[in-house]
Structure formats: C-alpha cells, structure tokens
Amino acid sequence: MRIGELARRADVTAKAVRYYESLGLITAERLANGYRDYAEDDVRLVREIRELSLLGIPVERTRPFLECLAAGRRHSDDCPSSLAGYRDAIDELTERIEGLTARRAALVAQLRASAYRNSTAAHAPIPMDDDEGAPMTPTTDFPLPAGLPVPEDDGAADHLPGLRMPAVELPGTAGETVRLDDLGSGRTVLYLYPMTGRPDVDMPEGWDAIPGARGCTPESCGFRDHHEELLEAGAGRVFGLSGQDADYQREVVERLRLPFSMLSDPALRLVDELGLPTFEAGGATLFKRLTLIVRDGLIEHVFYPVFPPNEHAGQVLEWLRAHAVK
C-alpha cells in the first residue's frame, strides 16, 4: 500500500510515517517506479508506535516493543525489554512529578507569604519586616471577571424594611460583642456577604456560576475605601457580616486593612431571626449578598440583590447622601 493509505489506516500523518522510517522503526519496500510500498505488518507497527506515544513513551524508545512483535510475540510488551521500557518511562515521569511538586510547593509558599504579608493572624505567616506603612490594596486590584451571572430580585428581602433588628449578639474582629438590636443611635450600614476567599485557597466548585456569589473581597475593599465618606454621609458605623468564624474574619480585616469590624454568624442565626435568603455552595449554607441600613434599631432600607459588588459601597454612599437625616 502507498504511504497515504498506511497513514489513514494507522490514524497518523504521512509526515509521521516518514519520521518513523527515518528512525528505522519501519522499512518500506521500493517499487520499480521508486514509490514506497508498505505491508499489513507496517500498519500494525505504526499503530503500536502511536499507542505507545499516547502513553507518553517517546517514539525513539518504542524500538524494544517493535522488536518484540518482530520476534513473533502476540503483544509488543510480552518481552522483558518492553517491560524495562515501561519502567524507564515511569521513572522519568516520577522525576518530573517530583520536580513539579517541589516547584508547586515553592510557589504556594511564595503566594502565602505575599498574600498574608500584612496579616498577623495565627494561621498566617508573620512578616519578618515592619511594613506598617505599606499601602492598602486598591479595589481595582480585585477585578471581577466579565460575564458573571447577574442575580435577580426574587423578592426574598421584600419583608425586611420596617423590621426591628433581633436581640442577637455576634463577635466582632476587634474583640467586641455586638448586639444587633442595640447598634446605637443613627444609621448603621450592615453588609452581609457569602464568604471572602483567600489567595491560596480555591473557592467552592462552580462559584463564579452562582449569581451574586463572586466579589466579596472587592466589596469589602469598596467599603474600606469609602469608609470616611460613608461616615460623613450619615452612617454612624459600618459592619461586614458573614458566616465565617471570628478568626477567619480577623485575618481578612488585617490583610485588607479594613477600618471597621467584621461580624461572625457561623450558626446563621440571622437567617432564622429575619428570614434572610441563602444559597448552597461547597456543602455549606451561605448568606446571599445584601445590605441593611439600620436606623435606631429598625431596618430602614435594604439593598438586594447587590450587583456589581465592587461598586456597591458607592451605591450605598449615594443613597445616604440622597436620604440625609434632617
């Protein structure tokens, strides 16, 4: 058969066949007119080379397998030399895996050192140098990917305006305990979010596909960047709140240099007390993103759904300015 037919039947290119022939792995007969002529045995040899290549064995190292077939064995790996070829390929892969694993570990260590450089939380590496003057990370350093699904208003927060905040005490990252029905006079901005991620930890599978899930860190940075303006516009205080525990929240406050406390509600008590909307991800129940404006113990206004989260602090600021208390 001609080279084109051989290549088609063995599912390779004619160029690959010529390469195999240049290595002496197959040998074609020459017709009187100079054309190569291949036999059925060549089809089997080329298929064998292809299958071994798919296993990761370089073409140049397939010779022992082909010689095993030429010796009359039914399978190309029926010979000791073929088994040695497998072992050599496995040893080479092991060395590569070990090298890649070491490189990955070094990258993870560098990522953690960089990500938690401004954090003194117990589980984060303590910086070796004094960087108190280090600038804060701007919100723009946490861009949201394009095409995120936009959450729809499902009416799950329609009942909240006018409700009195419940007598629930939650721990804050400043070591204080905050009682939600006693936030103080004036307005309090309380933004609830699902969970902040960490640079070296993967978010739950499919996180970006959940409407409203992505963007907790940019949202918190936005409230940080607008904090003084929010206070000037009439907010007496600002709190963030999620179901993550106080230690986790404390690390976020330190790493992002937030000028306000984050509250922890791991038991999701507010879900029961106020009927707040939630969603499931990674086997956990999480708050849906919303913001409460609490005035003198009553919920005055609710932002729900919140999107895009990286612009939300500005939206709250605009509302406060437009609804200034006389």
XYZ file of C-alpha atoms in Angstrom:
326
model
C 0.000 0.000 0.000
C 1.037 3.615 -0.521
C 2.076 5.889 2.359
C -1.212 7.783 2.296
C -3.265 4.640 2.848
C -0.938 3.457 5.604
C -1.224 6.807 7.388
C -5.026 6.741 7.091
C -5.398 3.201 8.417
C -2.993 3.816 11.309
C -4.560 7.219 12.127
C -1.319 9.181 11.784
C 0.044 11.665 9.264
C 2.208 10.790 6.283
C 4.883 13.013 7.828
C 4.840 10.844 10.962
C 5.268 7.707 8.846
C 8.319 9.233 7.141
C 9.738 10.112 10.561
C 9.285 6.550 11.814
C 11.004 5.305 8.707
C 13.905 7.735 9.175
C 14.457 6.215 12.635
C 14.490 2.718 11.178
C 11.349 1.673 13.058
C 9.624 0.634 9.834
C 11.091 -0.211 6.448
C 9.242 0.149 3.171
C 9.889 -1.822 0.020
C 10.669 0.202 -3.085
C 8.724 -0.421 -6.265
C 10.289 -0.192 -9.697
C 8.893 3.306 -10.084
C 10.511 4.393 -6.821
C 7.312 4.552 -4.724
C 7.291 3.166 -1.205
C 5.235 0.028 -0.719
C 4.017 -0.908 2.770
C 2.581 -4.182 4.064
C -0.016 -5.103 6.691
C 2.736 -5.601 9.253
C 3.679 -1.941 8.825
C 0.146 -0.880 9.736
C 0.421 -2.826 12.953
C 3.837 -1.335 13.739
C 2.693 2.244 13.125
C -0.415 1.728 15.253
C 1.779 0.349 18.013
C 4.077 3.377 17.854
C 1.052 5.662 18.050
C -0.434 3.865 21.079
C 2.879 3.897 22.934
C 3.288 7.598 22.173
C -0.132 8.281 23.680
C 1.105 6.548 26.864
C 3.984 9.018 26.993
C 6.740 6.801 25.613
C 8.848 8.779 23.116
C 8.859 7.454 19.571
C 12.605 6.889 19.792
C 12.078 4.456 22.713
C 9.488 2.256 21.053
C 12.086 0.071 19.346
C 12.109 -2.703 22.031
C 8.338 -3.051 21.678
C 8.521 -3.301 17.897
C 11.353 -5.834 18.110
C 9.154 -7.882 20.438
C 6.488 -8.041 17.740
C 9.109 -8.865 15.104
C 10.198 -11.782 17.296
C 6.751 -13.283 16.839
C 5.218 -12.301 20.178
C 1.488 -11.639 20.222
C 1.824 -8.381 22.153
C 4.546 -5.782 21.973
C 5.043 -5.876 25.738
C 5.453 -9.654 26.063
C 9.252 -9.271 26.215
C 11.480 -8.299 29.177
C 12.947 -5.407 27.187
C 9.435 -3.968 26.750
C 8.760 -4.133 30.473
C 12.058 -2.340 31.045
C 10.816 0.331 28.652
C 7.701 0.818 30.778
C 9.831 1.107 33.920
C 12.134 3.682 32.330
C 9.123 5.784 31.261
C 7.596 5.537 34.737
C 10.876 6.551 36.397
C 11.163 9.557 34.115
C 7.594 10.628 34.893
C 8.241 10.206 38.619
C 11.244 12.529 38.405
C 9.195 15.099 36.522
C 6.326 14.844 39.004
C 8.687 15.276 41.939
C 10.243 18.306 40.282
C 6.854 19.851 39.522
C 5.638 19.104 43.063
C 8.652 20.905 44.512
C 8.072 23.879 42.229
C 4.400 23.952 43.182
C 5.245 23.897 46.894
C 7.659 26.795 46.417
C 5.023 28.789 44.527
C 2.392 28.092 47.202
C 4.800 29.242 49.909
C 5.568 32.406 47.969
C 1.866 33.033 47.373
C 1.066 32.670 51.074
C 3.954 34.922 52.065
C 2.770 37.598 49.641
C -0.946 37.241 50.356
C -0.606 37.370 54.141
C 2.284 39.817 54.381
C 0.025 42.348 56.132
C -1.623 39.799 58.405
C -0.618 38.795 61.928
C -3.374 36.187 62.356
C -2.155 32.982 63.974
C -2.648 30.835 60.892
C -0.899 33.255 58.557
C 2.862 33.701 58.191
C 4.160 36.545 60.373
C 6.072 39.108 58.270
C 9.776 39.394 59.011
C 9.961 43.117 58.365
C 7.952 46.086 59.580
C 5.553 47.105 56.817
C 3.092 49.206 58.782
C 3.481 51.899 56.181
C 2.615 49.582 53.293
C -0.178 50.979 51.104
C -3.578 49.355 51.096
C -4.533 47.190 48.139
C -6.934 49.178 45.953
C -10.271 47.751 44.964
C -9.133 47.712 41.334
C -6.587 45.024 42.229
C -9.515 42.598 42.606
C -11.202 42.853 39.199
C -14.314 40.817 38.597
C -14.301 38.559 35.530
C -16.523 39.548 32.661
C -19.790 37.732 32.126
C -20.668 36.971 35.746
C -24.347 35.991 36.094
C -26.419 38.869 37.465
C -28.584 37.964 40.476
C -32.301 38.577 40.060
C -34.615 40.081 42.652
C -36.561 37.054 43.841
C -38.464 39.028 46.477
C -36.666 37.253 49.322
C -35.860 40.576 51.034
C -39.164 42.396 50.471
C -40.316 41.757 54.048
C -37.256 43.271 55.726
C -37.862 47.075 55.653
C -39.517 48.154 58.895
C -38.494 45.093 60.906
C -36.757 45.558 64.238
C -33.301 44.060 64.492
C -33.254 40.936 66.696
C -31.556 40.646 70.063
C -28.648 38.663 68.619
C -25.101 39.075 69.890
C -22.285 38.421 67.445
C -18.495 38.528 67.905
C -16.562 41.237 66.114
C -12.989 41.234 64.886
C -11.976 43.957 67.358
C -12.691 41.551 70.218
C -16.032 43.130 70.968
C -19.511 41.635 71.100
C -22.098 43.477 69.018
C -25.768 43.265 69.880
C -27.779 43.877 66.719
C -30.801 45.385 68.459
C -28.524 47.863 70.196
C -26.318 49.261 67.461
C -26.623 52.800 68.749
C -28.456 55.867 67.569
C -28.415 56.959 63.974
C -27.714 54.784 60.985
C -25.661 51.618 60.734
C -24.544 50.116 57.429
C -24.501 46.323 57.757
C -23.450 44.477 54.610
C -23.897 40.692 54.527
C -21.947 38.537 52.107
C -21.378 34.804 51.433
C -17.666 34.364 52.165
C -14.370 36.070 51.467
C -11.818 33.944 49.699
C -8.136 33.603 50.408
C -5.488 33.931 47.703
C -4.093 30.437 48.303
C -7.403 28.576 48.734
C -9.798 27.583 45.956
C -13.387 28.716 46.193
C -16.161 26.086 46.006
C -16.555 24.438 42.615
C -18.765 26.449 40.288
C -18.515 29.585 42.461
C -18.428 32.021 39.546
C -21.547 30.445 38.028
C -23.661 31.242 41.112
C -25.408 34.601 40.645
C -24.113 37.087 43.198
C -21.510 34.809 44.782
C -18.274 36.238 43.393
C -16.916 39.550 44.648
C -16.787 39.556 48.471
C -13.236 40.871 48.691
C -13.788 43.734 46.201
C -16.985 44.638 48.069
C -15.167 44.841 51.406
C -12.363 46.877 49.856
C -15.002 49.237 48.462
C -16.467 49.830 51.916
C -12.922 50.355 53.199
C -12.109 52.905 50.505
C -15.404 54.802 51.057
C -15.461 54.424 54.830
C -14.768 58.059 55.710
C -17.261 59.266 53.106
C -19.928 56.918 54.468
C -19.435 58.326 57.955
C -19.597 61.875 56.628
C -22.828 60.997 54.774
C -24.541 59.964 57.993
C -23.518 56.405 58.749
C -22.678 56.112 62.409
C -20.861 52.851 61.855
C -20.167 50.165 59.227
C -20.023 46.413 59.750
C -19.461 43.483 57.425
C -21.078 40.156 58.315
C -20.808 36.582 57.087
C -20.964 33.026 58.381
C -17.188 32.704 58.671
C -15.764 32.439 62.176
C -14.108 35.305 64.041
C -10.536 34.109 63.437
C -11.157 33.879 59.712
C -12.732 37.343 59.727
C -9.847 38.780 61.749
C -7.351 37.653 59.141
C -9.408 39.321 56.411
C -9.550 42.592 58.357
C -5.781 42.580 58.844
C -4.883 41.534 55.300
C -7.238 44.016 53.636
C -6.679 46.664 56.345
C -10.348 47.264 56.922
C -11.111 50.216 59.229
C -14.267 48.596 60.615
C -15.202 45.354 62.367
C -16.430 42.244 60.656
C -19.084 40.222 62.471
C -19.380 36.428 62.502
C -22.599 34.418 62.419
C -21.476 30.804 61.834
C -24.819 29.455 63.061
C -26.681 31.727 60.621
C -28.904 32.961 63.428
C -29.978 35.953 61.354
C -31.425 33.621 58.742
C -33.903 32.349 61.321
C -34.482 35.680 63.073
C -35.015 37.794 59.961
C -35.788 35.217 57.277
C -32.730 36.135 55.211
C -32.098 34.497 51.824
C -29.326 31.903 51.499
C -27.788 29.577 48.916
C -25.784 26.346 48.965
C -22.184 26.002 47.788
C -19.436 23.539 48.625
C -21.719 21.709 51.057
C -22.349 24.856 53.128
C -25.277 27.246 53.531
C -24.229 30.844 52.892
C -25.847 34.278 53.143
C -26.957 35.823 49.902
C -25.384 39.223 49.443
C -27.493 42.111 50.791
C -27.018 45.317 52.767
C -29.172 46.656 55.580
C -29.437 50.294 56.572
C -30.437 50.139 60.228
C -31.708 53.293 61.919
C -32.446 53.387 65.631
C -32.905 49.619 65.743
C -35.207 49.355 62.699
C -34.325 48.253 59.165
C -34.811 51.435 57.175
C -33.648 50.264 53.741
C -32.421 47.074 52.065
C -30.125 46.716 49.067
C -30.997 43.419 47.381
C -29.792 41.972 45.130
C -26.348 43.570 45.189
C -24.515 43.842 41.879
C -21.817 44.527 40.956
C -20.309 44.075 44.425
C -17.168 46.095 43.691
C -19.348 49.191 43.112
C -21.790 48.596 45.945
C -20.171 50.839 48.564
C -20.570 53.728 46.134
C -24.251 52.834 45.705
C -24.757 52.910 49.485
C -22.937 56.240 49.686
C -25.226 57.745 47.033
C -28.304 56.537 48.922
C -27.101 58.029 52.201
C -26.442 61.364 50.564
C -29.837 61.339 48.875
C -31.635 60.434 52.140
C -29.832 62.598 54.626
C -31.433 62.790 58.028
C -32.589 66.340 58.736
